[in-house]
mmCIF file with all atom_site columns, C-alpha atoms in Angstrom:
data_model
loop_
_atom_site.group_PDB
_atom_site.id
_atom_site.type_symbol
_atom_site.label_atom_id
_atom_site.label_alt_id
_atom_site.label_comp_id
_atom_site.label_asym_id
_atom_site.label_entity_id
_atom_site.label_seq_id
_atom_site.pdbx_PDB_ins_code
_atom_site.Cartn_x
_atom_site.Cartn_y
_atom_site.Cartn_z
_atom_site.occupancy
_atom_site.B_iso_or_equiv
_atom_site.pdbx_formal_charge
_atom_site.auth_seq_id
_atom_site.auth_comp_id
_atom_site.auth_asym_id
_atom_site.auth_atom_id
_atom_site.pdbx_PDB_model_num
ATOM 1   C CA . MET A 1 1   ? 77.506  15.988  -21.247 1.00 0.00 ? 1   MET A CA 1
ATOM 2   C CA . ARG A 1 2   ? 78.585  14.476  -18.013 1.00 0.00 ? 2   ARG A CA 1
ATOM 3   C CA . GLU A 1 3   ? 77.493  17.688  -16.192 1.00 0.00 ? 3   GLU A CA 1
ATOM 4   C CA . ARG A 1 4   ? 73.978  17.461  -17.706 1.00 0.00 ? 4   ARG A CA 1
ATOM 5   C CA . LEU A 1 5   ? 73.411  13.825  -16.758 1.00 0.00 ? 5   LEU A CA 1
ATOM 6   C CA . PRO A 1 6   ? 72.251  14.493  -13.175 1.00 0.00 ? 6   PRO A CA 1
ATOM 7   C CA . SER A 1 7   ? 69.792  17.123  -14.444 1.00 0.00 ? 7   SER A CA 1
ATOM 8   C CA . LEU A 1 8   ? 68.404  14.747  -17.086 1.00 0.00 ? 8   LEU A CA 1
ATOM 9   C CA . VAL A 1 9   ? 68.009  11.981  -14.527 1.00 0.00 ? 9   VAL A CA 1
ATOM 10  C CA . ALA A 1 10  ? 66.224  14.374  -12.158 1.00 0.00 ? 10  ALA A CA 1
ATOM 11  C CA . LEU A 1 11  ? 63.867  15.530  -14.931 1.00 0.00 ? 11  LEU A CA 1
ATOM 12  C CA . PHE A 1 12  ? 63.195  11.921  -15.923 1.00 0.00 ? 12  PHE A CA 1
ATOM 13  C CA . LEU A 1 13  ? 62.400  10.936  -12.333 1.00 0.00 ? 13  LEU A CA 1
ATOM 14  C CA . LEU A 1 14  ? 60.154  13.991  -11.919 1.00 0.00 ? 14  LEU A CA 1
ATOM 15  C CA . ALA A 1 15  ? 58.246  13.174  -15.115 1.00 0.00 ? 15  ALA A CA 1
ATOM 16  C CA . LEU A 1 16  ? 57.924  9.558   -13.988 1.00 0.00 ? 16  LEU A CA 1
ATOM 17  C CA . LEU A 1 17  ? 56.577  10.712  -10.618 1.00 0.00 ? 17  LEU A CA 1
ATOM 18  C CA . VAL A 1 18  ? 54.019  13.016  -12.284 1.00 0.00 ? 18  VAL A CA 1
ATOM 19  C CA . LEU A 1 19  ? 52.858  10.283  -14.667 1.00 0.00 ? 19  LEU A CA 1
ATOM 20  C CA . SER A 1 20  ? 52.557  7.687   -11.895 1.00 0.00 ? 20  SER A CA 1
ATOM 21  C CA . THR A 1 21  ? 50.621  10.125  -9.693  1.00 0.00 ? 21  THR A CA 1
ATOM 22  C CA . TRP A 1 22  ? 48.221  10.950  -12.542 1.00 0.00 ? 22  TRP A CA 1
ATOM 23  C CA . TRP A 1 23  ? 47.729  7.250   -13.311 1.00 0.00 ? 23  TRP A CA 1
ATOM 24  C CA . ALA A 1 24  ? 47.042  6.406   -9.663  1.00 0.00 ? 24  ALA A CA 1
ATOM 25  C CA . ALA A 1 25  ? 44.514  9.237   -9.317  1.00 0.00 ? 25  ALA A CA 1
ATOM 26  C CA . ASN A 1 26  ? 42.751  8.315   -12.550 1.00 0.00 ? 26  ASN A CA 1
ATOM 27  C CA . TYR A 1 27  ? 42.650  4.640   -11.574 1.00 0.00 ? 27  TYR A CA 1
ATOM 28  C CA . THR A 1 28  ? 41.150  5.504   -8.199  1.00 0.00 ? 28  THR A CA 1
ATOM 29  C CA . LEU A 1 29  ? 38.429  7.698   -9.707  1.00 0.00 ? 29  LEU A CA 1
ATOM 30  C CA . ASN A 1 30  ? 37.461  5.054   -12.253 1.00 0.00 ? 30  ASN A CA 1
ATOM 31  C CA . THR A 1 31  ? 37.424  2.044   -9.965  1.00 0.00 ? 31  THR A CA 1
ATOM 32  C CA . VAL A 1 32  ? 36.449  3.231   -6.487  1.00 0.00 ? 32  VAL A CA 1
ATOM 33  C CA . ALA A 1 33  ? 33.066  4.826   -5.818  1.00 0.00 ? 33  ALA A CA 1
ATOM 34  C CA . LEU A 1 34  ? 33.738  7.915   -3.739  1.00 0.00 ? 34  LEU A CA 1
ATOM 35  C CA . ASP A 1 35  ? 30.077  8.309   -2.746  1.00 0.00 ? 35  ASP A CA 1
ATOM 36  C CA . PRO A 1 36  ? 28.317  4.950   -3.134  1.00 0.00 ? 36  PRO A CA 1
ATOM 37  C CA . PRO A 1 37  ? 24.492  5.027   -3.212  1.00 0.00 ? 37  PRO A CA 1
ATOM 38  C CA . ARG A 1 38  ? 22.796  4.550   0.121   1.00 0.00 ? 38  ARG A CA 1
ATOM 39  C CA . ARG A 1 39  ? 21.701  0.967   0.637   1.00 0.00 ? 39  ARG A CA 1
ATOM 40  C CA . GLN A 1 40  ? 17.947  0.730   1.049   1.00 0.00 ? 40  GLN A CA 1
ATOM 41  C CA . THR A 1 41  ? 16.843  -1.657  3.778   1.00 0.00 ? 41  THR A CA 1
ATOM 42  C CA . HIS A 1 42  ? 13.365  -2.431  5.020   1.00 0.00 ? 42  HIS A CA 1
ATOM 43  C CA . GLU A 1 43  ? 13.679  -0.356  8.171   1.00 0.00 ? 43  GLU A CA 1
ATOM 44  C CA . PRO A 1 44  ? 11.240  2.343   9.284   1.00 0.00 ? 44  PRO A CA 1
ATOM 45  C CA . ASP A 1 45  ? 12.320  5.961   9.088   1.00 0.00 ? 45  ASP A CA 1
ATOM 46  C CA . THR A 1 46  ? 9.172   7.587   10.512  1.00 0.00 ? 46  THR A CA 1
ATOM 47  C CA . TRP A 1 47  ? 6.627   6.694   13.149  1.00 0.00 ? 47  TRP A CA 1
ATOM 48  C CA . ALA A 1 48  ? 3.499   8.349   14.524  1.00 0.00 ? 48  ALA A CA 1
ATOM 49  C CA . GLN A 1 49  ? 0.737   7.732   17.023  1.00 0.00 ? 49  GLN A CA 1
ATOM 50  C CA . ASN A 1 50  ? -2.923  8.498   16.280  1.00 0.00 ? 50  ASN A CA 1
ATOM 51  C CA . PHE A 1 51  ? -2.010  8.807   12.610  1.00 0.00 ? 51  PHE A CA 1
ATOM 52  C CA . VAL A 1 52  ? -4.490  10.336  10.127  1.00 0.00 ? 52  VAL A CA 1
ATOM 53  C CA . MET A 1 53  ? -3.958  10.808  6.388   1.00 0.00 ? 53  MET A CA 1
ATOM 54  C CA . LEU A 1 54  ? -6.489  12.539  4.126   1.00 0.00 ? 54  LEU A CA 1
ATOM 55  C CA . ARG A 1 55  ? -6.680  12.617  0.353   1.00 0.00 ? 55  ARG A CA 1
ATOM 56  C CA . THR A 1 56  ? -8.826  15.265  -1.316  1.00 0.00 ? 56  THR A CA 1
ATOM 57  C CA . ASN A 1 57  ? -10.125 15.819  -4.834  1.00 0.00 ? 57  ASN A CA 1
ATOM 58  C CA . GLU A 1 58  ? -9.732  18.936  -6.947  1.00 0.00 ? 58  GLU A CA 1
ATOM 59  C CA . ALA A 1 59  ? -12.556 20.654  -5.035  1.00 0.00 ? 59  ALA A CA 1
ATOM 60  C CA . GLY A 1 60  ? -10.845 20.043  -1.697  1.00 0.00 ? 60  GLY A CA 1
ATOM 61  C CA . ILE A 1 61  ? -13.354 17.407  -0.587  1.00 0.00 ? 61  ILE A CA 1
ATOM 62  C CA . ALA A 1 62  ? -11.922 14.477  1.368   1.00 0.00 ? 62  ALA A CA 1
ATOM 63  C CA . ILE A 1 63  ? -12.400 11.286  -0.654  1.00 0.00 ? 63  ILE A CA 1
ATOM 64  C CA . ASN A 1 64  ? -10.096 8.917   1.256   1.00 0.00 ? 64  ASN A CA 1
ATOM 65  C CA . ARG A 1 65  ? -9.219  8.816   4.936   1.00 0.00 ? 65  ARG A CA 1
ATOM 66  C CA . LEU A 1 66  ? -6.681  6.464   6.505   1.00 0.00 ? 66  LEU A CA 1
ATOM 67  C CA . GLU A 1 67  ? -6.116  6.393   10.234  1.00 0.00 ? 67  GLU A CA 1
ATOM 68  C CA . GLY A 1 68  ? -4.477  4.148   12.786  1.00 0.00 ? 68  GLY A CA 1
ATOM 69  C CA . ALA A 1 69  ? -3.382  4.010   16.396  1.00 0.00 ? 69  ALA A CA 1
ATOM 70  C CA . TYR A 1 70  ? 0.263   3.623   15.368  1.00 0.00 ? 70  TYR A CA 1
ATOM 71  C CA . MET A 1 71  ? 2.068   4.091   12.025  1.00 0.00 ? 71  MET A CA 1
ATOM 72  C CA . LEU A 1 72  ? 5.462   3.104   10.655  1.00 0.00 ? 72  LEU A CA 1
ATOM 73  C CA . HIS A 1 73  ? 6.769   4.331   7.293   1.00 0.00 ? 73  HIS A CA 1
ATOM 74  C CA . TYR A 1 74  ? 9.289   2.276   5.292   1.00 0.00 ? 74  TYR A CA 1
ATOM 75  C CA . PRO A 1 75  ? 11.299  4.286   2.735   1.00 0.00 ? 75  PRO A CA 1
ATOM 76  C CA . ASP A 1 76  ? 12.468  1.346   0.599   1.00 0.00 ? 76  ASP A CA 1
ATOM 77  C CA . ASP A 1 77  ? 8.973   0.739   -0.797  1.00 0.00 ? 77  ASP A CA 1
ATOM 78  C CA . ASP A 1 78  ? 7.276   3.927   0.510   1.00 0.00 ? 78  ASP A CA 1
ATOM 79  C CA . SER A 1 79  ? 4.733   1.873   2.458   1.00 0.00 ? 79  SER A CA 1
ATOM 80  C CA . TYR A 1 80  ? 2.740   2.807   5.551   1.00 0.00 ? 80  TYR A CA 1
ATOM 81  C CA . HIS A 1 81  ? 2.044   0.120   8.178   1.00 0.00 ? 81  HIS A CA 1
ATOM 82  C CA . LEU A 1 82  ? -0.759  0.831   10.647  1.00 0.00 ? 82  LEU A CA 1
ATOM 83  C CA . ASP A 1 83  ? -2.199  -0.796  13.767  1.00 0.00 ? 83  ASP A CA 1
ATOM 84  C CA . ASP A 1 84  ? -5.953  -0.673  14.454  1.00 0.00 ? 84  ASP A CA 1
ATOM 85  C CA . ALA A 1 85  ? -6.583  0.777   11.030  1.00 0.00 ? 85  ALA A CA 1
ATOM 86  C CA . ILE A 1 86  ? -9.746  2.503   9.819   1.00 0.00 ? 86  ILE A CA 1
ATOM 87  C CA . VAL A 1 87  ? -10.311 3.440   6.172   1.00 0.00 ? 87  VAL A CA 1
ATOM 88  C CA . THR A 1 88  ? -13.077 5.621   4.740   1.00 0.00 ? 88  THR A CA 1
ATOM 89  C CA . LEU A 1 89  ? -13.724 5.819   1.001   1.00 0.00 ? 89  LEU A CA 1
ATOM 90  C CA . ASN A 1 90  ? -15.995 8.627   -0.172  1.00 0.00 ? 90  ASN A CA 1
ATOM 91  C CA . GLN A 1 91  ? -15.867 8.535   -3.952  1.00 0.00 ? 91  GLN A CA 1
ATOM 92  C CA . ALA A 1 92  ? -18.331 10.629  -5.948  1.00 0.00 ? 92  ALA A CA 1
ATOM 93  C CA . GLN A 1 93  ? -21.415 8.818   -7.239  1.00 0.00 ? 93  GLN A CA 1
ATOM 94  C CA . SER A 1 94  ? -20.747 5.863   -4.905  1.00 0.00 ? 94  SER A CA 1
ATOM 95  C CA . PRO A 1 95  ? -21.959 4.944   -1.422  1.00 0.00 ? 95  PRO A CA 1
ATOM 96  C CA . ILE A 1 96  ? -19.498 5.625   1.380   1.00 0.00 ? 96  ILE A CA 1
ATOM 97  C CA . MET A 1 97  ? -17.481 2.574   2.415   1.00 0.00 ? 97  MET A CA 1
ATOM 98  C CA . THR A 1 98  ? -15.674 2.157   5.716   1.00 0.00 ? 98  THR A CA 1
ATOM 99  C CA . ALA A 1 99  ? -13.263 -0.603  6.639   1.00 0.00 ? 99  ALA A CA 1
ATOM 100 C CA . GLN A 1 100 ? -11.296 -1.609  9.694   1.00 0.00 ? 100 GLN A CA 1
ATOM 101 C CA . SER A 1 101 ? -8.741  -4.255  10.610  1.00 0.00 ? 101 SER A CA 1
ATOM 102 C CA . ASP A 1 102 ? -6.071  -5.138  13.138  1.00 0.00 ? 102 ASP A CA 1
ATOM 103 C CA . ASN A 1 103 ? -3.338  -4.048  10.714  1.00 0.00 ? 103 ASN A CA 1
ATOM 104 C CA . ALA A 1 104 ? -3.133  -2.298  7.370   1.00 0.00 ? 104 ALA A CA 1
ATOM 105 C CA . ILE A 1 105 ? -0.480  -1.628  4.740   1.00 0.00 ? 105 ILE A CA 1
ATOM 106 C CA . MET A 1 106 ? -0.812  1.190   2.234   1.00 0.00 ? 106 MET A CA 1
ATOM 107 C CA . ASP A 1 107 ? 1.645   0.893   -0.669  1.00 0.00 ? 107 ASP A CA 1
ATOM 108 C CA . GLU A 1 108 ? 1.950   1.232   -4.443  1.00 0.00 ? 108 GLU A CA 1
ATOM 109 C CA . ASP A 1 109 ? 1.874   5.025   -4.176  1.00 0.00 ? 109 ASP A CA 1
ATOM 110 C CA . GLY A 1 110 ? -1.333  4.947   -2.155  1.00 0.00 ? 110 GLY A CA 1
ATOM 111 C CA . THR A 1 111 ? -3.328  2.993   -4.747  1.00 0.00 ? 111 THR A CA 1
ATOM 112 C CA . ARG A 1 112 ? -3.589  -0.145  -2.597  1.00 0.00 ? 112 ARG A CA 1
ATOM 113 C CA . ILE A 1 113 ? -4.535  -0.694  1.046   1.00 0.00 ? 113 ILE A CA 1
ATOM 114 C CA . GLN A 1 114 ? -4.202  -4.188  2.487   1.00 0.00 ? 114 GLN A CA 1
ATOM 115 C CA . LEU A 1 115 ? -6.355  -4.876  5.539   1.00 0.00 ? 115 LEU A CA 1
ATOM 116 C CA . VAL A 1 116 ? -5.042  -7.816  7.563   1.00 0.00 ? 116 VAL A CA 1
ATOM 117 C CA . GLY A 1 117 ? -6.618  -9.450  10.610  1.00 0.00 ? 117 GLY A CA 1
ATOM 118 C CA . ASN A 1 118 ? -10.345 -9.290  11.412  1.00 0.00 ? 118 ASN A CA 1
ATOM 119 C CA . ALA A 1 119 ? -11.003 -7.161  8.355   1.00 0.00 ? 119 ALA A CA 1
ATOM 120 C CA . LEU A 1 120 ? -14.502 -5.721  8.099   1.00 0.00 ? 120 LEU A CA 1
ATOM 121 C CA . LEU A 1 121 ? -15.784 -3.678  5.157   1.00 0.00 ? 121 LEU A CA 1
ATOM 122 C CA . GLN A 1 122 ? -19.156 -1.912  5.276   1.00 0.00 ? 122 GLN A CA 1
ATOM 123 C CA . ARG A 1 123 ? -21.052 -0.027  2.601   1.00 0.00 ? 123 ARG A CA 1
ATOM 124 C CA . GLN A 1 124 ? -23.581 2.514   3.822   1.00 0.00 ? 124 GLN A CA 1
ATOM 125 C CA . ALA A 1 125 ? -27.243 1.591   3.703   1.00 0.00 ? 125 ALA A CA 1
ATOM 126 C CA . ASP A 1 126 ? -28.953 1.604   0.318   1.00 0.00 ? 126 ASP A CA 1
ATOM 127 C CA . VAL A 1 127 ? -32.433 2.946   -0.447  1.00 0.00 ? 127 VAL A CA 1
ATOM 128 C CA . LYS A 1 128 ? -33.906 -0.153  1.207   1.00 0.00 ? 128 LYS A CA 1
ATOM 129 C CA . GLY A 1 129 ? -31.920 0.482   4.360   1.00 0.00 ? 129 GLY A CA 1
ATOM 130 C CA . ASP A 1 130 ? -29.711 -2.584  3.815   1.00 0.00 ? 130 ASP A CA 1
ATOM 131 C CA . VAL A 1 131 ? -26.067 -2.356  4.818   1.00 0.00 ? 131 VAL A CA 1
ATOM 132 C CA . LEU A 1 132 ? -23.573 -4.480  2.880   1.00 0.00 ? 132 LEU A CA 1
ATOM 133 C CA . SER A 1 133 ? -20.754 -5.905  4.986   1.00 0.00 ? 133 SER A CA 1
ATOM 134 C CA . VAL A 1 134 ? -17.811 -8.158  4.114   1.00 0.00 ? 134 VAL A CA 1
ATOM 135 C CA . ARG A 1 135 ? -15.774 -10.002 6.742   1.00 0.00 ? 135 ARG A CA 1
ATOM 136 C CA . SER A 1 136 ? -12.506 -11.779 6.022   1.00 0.00 ? 136 SER A CA 1
ATOM 137 C CA . GLU A 1 137 ? -8.999  -12.189 7.404   1.00 0.00 ? 137 GLU A CA 1
ATOM 138 C CA . ARG A 1 138 ? -7.613  -10.160 4.507   1.00 0.00 ? 138 ARG A CA 1
ATOM 139 C CA . ILE A 1 139 ? -9.267  -7.553  2.299   1.00 0.00 ? 139 ILE A CA 1
ATOM 140 C CA . VAL A 1 140 ? -7.478  -5.436  -0.304  1.00 0.00 ? 140 VAL A CA 1
ATOM 141 C CA . LEU A 1 141 ? -8.890  -2.019  -1.179  1.00 0.00 ? 141 LEU A CA 1
ATOM 142 C CA . TYR A 1 142 ? -8.183  -0.044  -4.350  1.00 0.00 ? 142 TYR A CA 1
ATOM 143 C CA . PRO A 1 143 ? -9.397  3.473   -3.483  1.00 0.00 ? 143 PRO A CA 1
ATOM 144 C CA . ASN A 1 144 ? -8.973  4.961   -6.974  1.00 0.00 ? 144 ASN A CA 1
ATOM 145 C CA . GLN A 1 145 ? -11.150 2.240   -8.506  1.00 0.00 ? 145 GLN A CA 1
ATOM 146 C CA . ASP A 1 146 ? -13.493 2.111   -5.477  1.00 0.00 ? 146 ASP A CA 1
ATOM 147 C CA . THR A 1 147 ? -13.160 -1.688  -5.452  1.00 0.00 ? 147 THR A CA 1
ATOM 148 C CA . MET A 1 148 ? -12.144 -4.430  -3.042  1.00 0.00 ? 148 MET A CA 1
ATOM 149 C CA . GLU A 1 149 ? -10.963 -8.006  -3.336  1.00 0.00 ? 149 GLU A CA 1
ATOM 150 C CA . THR A 1 150 ? -9.938  -10.930 -1.202  1.00 0.00 ? 150 THR A CA 1
ATOM 151 C CA . ASP A 1 151 ? -8.491  -14.376 -1.862  1.00 0.00 ? 151 ASP A CA 1
ATOM 152 C CA . GLU A 1 152 ? -9.508  -15.592 1.584   1.00 0.00 ? 152 GLU A CA 1
ATOM 153 C CA . PRO A 1 153 ? -12.805 -17.078 2.789   1.00 0.00 ? 153 PRO A CA 1
ATOM 154 C CA . ALA A 1 154 ? -15.287 -14.272 3.345   1.00 0.00 ? 154 ALA A CA 1
ATOM 155 C CA . VAL A 1 155 ? -18.795 -13.719 4.648   1.00 0.00 ? 155 VAL A CA 1
ATOM 156 C CA . VAL A 1 156 ? -21.013 -11.126 2.991   1.00 0.00 ? 156 VAL A CA 1
ATOM 157 C CA . LYS A 1 157 ? -24.211 -9.827  4.552   1.00 0.00 ? 157 LYS A CA 1
ATOM 158 C CA . ASN A 1 158 ? -26.660 -7.669  2.672   1.00 0.00 ? 158 ASN A CA 1
ATOM 159 C CA . GLY A 1 159 ? -29.684 -6.952  4.751   1.00 0.00 ? 159 GLY A CA 1
ATOM 160 C CA . SER A 1 160 ? -31.041 -10.304 5.972   1.00 0.00 ? 160 SER A CA 1
ATOM 161 C CA . ASN A 1 161 ? -29.193 -12.336 3.308   1.00 0.00 ? 161 ASN A CA 1
ATOM 162 C CA . THR A 1 162 ? -25.819 -13.986 3.893   1.00 0.00 ? 162 THR A CA 1
ATOM 163 C CA . LEU A 1 163 ? -23.330 -15.190 1.294   1.00 0.00 ? 163 LEU A CA 1
ATOM 164 C CA . GLN A 1 164 ? -20.217 -17.218 1.994   1.00 0.00 ? 164 GLN A CA 1
ATOM 165 C CA . GLY A 1 165 ? -17.395 -17.990 -0.408  1.00 0.00 ? 165 GLY A CA 1
ATOM 166 C CA . THR A 1 166 ? -13.668 -18.038 -1.019  1.00 0.00 ? 166 THR A CA 1
ATOM 167 C CA . GLY A 1 167 ? -12.241 -15.201 -3.061  1.00 0.00 ? 167 GLY A CA 1
ATOM 168 C CA . MET A 1 168 ? -14.399 -12.189 -3.869  1.00 0.00 ? 168 MET A CA 1
ATOM 169 C CA . THR A 1 169 ? -14.334 -8.920  -5.765  1.00 0.00 ? 169 THR A CA 1
ATOM 170 C CA . TYR A 1 170 ? -16.711 -6.017  -5.216  1.00 0.00 ? 170 TYR A CA 1
ATOM 171 C CA . ASN A 1 171 ? -17.142 -2.865  -7.287  1.00 0.00 ? 171 ASN A CA 1
ATOM 172 C CA . ASN A 1 172 ? -18.743 -0.128  -5.220  1.00 0.00 ? 172 ASN A CA 1
ATOM 173 C CA . THR A 1 173 ? -19.599 1.952   -8.280  1.00 0.00 ? 173 THR A CA 1
ATOM 174 C CA . THR A 1 174 ? -21.501 -0.758  -10.143 1.00 0.00 ? 174 THR A CA 1
ATOM 175 C CA . ARG A 1 175 ? -22.548 -2.595  -6.925  1.00 0.00 ? 175 ARG A CA 1
ATOM 176 C CA . GLN A 1 176 ? -21.431 -5.889  -8.483  1.00 0.00 ? 176 GLN A CA 1
ATOM 177 C CA . LEU A 1 177 ? -20.142 -8.661  -6.229  1.00 0.00 ? 177 LEU A CA 1
ATOM 178 C CA . HIS A 1 178 ? -18.347 -11.653 -7.738  1.00 0.00 ? 178 HIS A CA 1
ATOM 179 C CA . VAL A 1 179 ? -17.560 -14.791 -5.723  1.00 0.00 ? 179 VAL A CA 1
ATOM 180 C CA . HIS A 1 180 ? -14.719 -16.889 -7.109  1.00 0.00 ? 180 HIS A CA 1
ATOM 181 C CA . ARG A 1 181 ? -15.487 -20.311 -5.606  1.00 0.00 ? 181 ARG A CA 1
ATOM 182 C CA . ASN A 1 182 ? -17.277 -22.286 -2.878  1.00 0.00 ? 182 ASN A CA 1
ATOM 183 C CA . SER A 1 183 ? -20.212 -19.906 -2.784  1.00 0.00 ? 183 SER A CA 1
ATOM 184 C CA . HIS A 1 184 ? -23.119 -20.567 -0.453  1.00 0.00 ? 184 HIS A CA 1
ATOM 185 C CA . VAL A 1 185 ? -26.110 -18.269 -0.075  1.00 0.00 ? 185 VAL A CA 1
ATOM 186 C CA . ILE A 1 186 ? -28.477 -18.116 2.868   1.00 0.00 ? 186 ILE A CA 1
ATOM 187 C CA . MET A 1 187 ? -31.578 -16.074 2.176   1.00 0.00 ? 187 MET A CA 1
ATOM 188 C CA . THR A 1 188 ? -33.912 -15.192 5.006   1.00 0.00 ? 188 THR A CA 1
ATOM 189 C CA . PRO A 1 189 ? -37.468 -15.043 3.694   1.00 0.00 ? 189 PRO A CA 1
ATOM 190 C CA . THR A 1 190 ? -39.491 -11.965 4.394   1.00 0.00 ? 190 THR A CA 1
ATOM 191 C CA . ALA A 1 191 ? -42.161 -12.679 6.935   1.00 0.00 ? 191 ALA A CA 1
ATOM 192 C CA . ALA A 1 192 ? -45.568 -12.815 5.323   1.00 0.00 ? 192 ALA A CA 1
ATOM 193 C CA . PRO A 1 193 ? -48.274 -10.669 6.883   1.00 0.00 ? 193 PRO A CA 1
ATOM 194 C CA . PRO A 1 194 ? -50.519 -12.659 9.249   1.00 0.00 ? 194 PRO A CA 1
ATOM 195 C CA . THR A 1 195 ? -53.712 -13.904 7.634   1.00 0.00 ? 195 THR A CA 1
ATOM 196 C CA . GLY A 1 196 ? -56.879 -12.791 9.362   1.00 0.00 ? 196 GLY A CA 1
ATOM 197 C CA . SER A 1 197 ? -59.365 -15.410 10.520  1.00 0.00 ? 197 SER A CA 1
ATOM 198 C CA . THR A 1 198 ? -63.152 -15.033 10.141  1.00 0.00 ? 198 THR A CA 1
ATOM 199 C CA . HIS A 1 199 ? -65.698 -16.194 12.662  1.00 0.00 ? 199 HIS A CA 1
ATOM 200 C CA . ASP A 1 200 ? -69.301 -17.061 11.996  1.00 0.00 ? 200 ASP A CA 1
#
């Protein structure tokens, strides 16, 4: 029995070593992330000069065009930030609209374009030859709905008529413009034809 004691002690210590090693490994796997997820920060991962992005319909016709002098892409929210932006919306059954601004942000999977700084939106001339234009410091476009909105003061011109107000929505398909508050309309009367004078 006395001869076996060293062997039993050695086996006991070996088993204890194996168990402690297994416990340490299991504890490490369960408590320490070996490959933690990458932290997303609002830092650009892509840039481009003279940037142009086109979106086409099923027939391959360009329906939206976004361009800018300089572009930064942010991966955390998948947004595109552009300088000197120009947007063209060419939805079927609707007049073409173009917009420009000092800066623009396209986000929400391309369903929203925010125009910031000297924003100008223009709808092509109608059958009367009148061009609709909207000026504001901030205009938000929704290309899929072919609509725009702003919460800022804006000036709308349609032909010779001018409308001012704060907060507006415009639907390019239905041609409906809604002013939220502080509306003021200036209508320029059409010049009447000169009346002829008769002499005896």
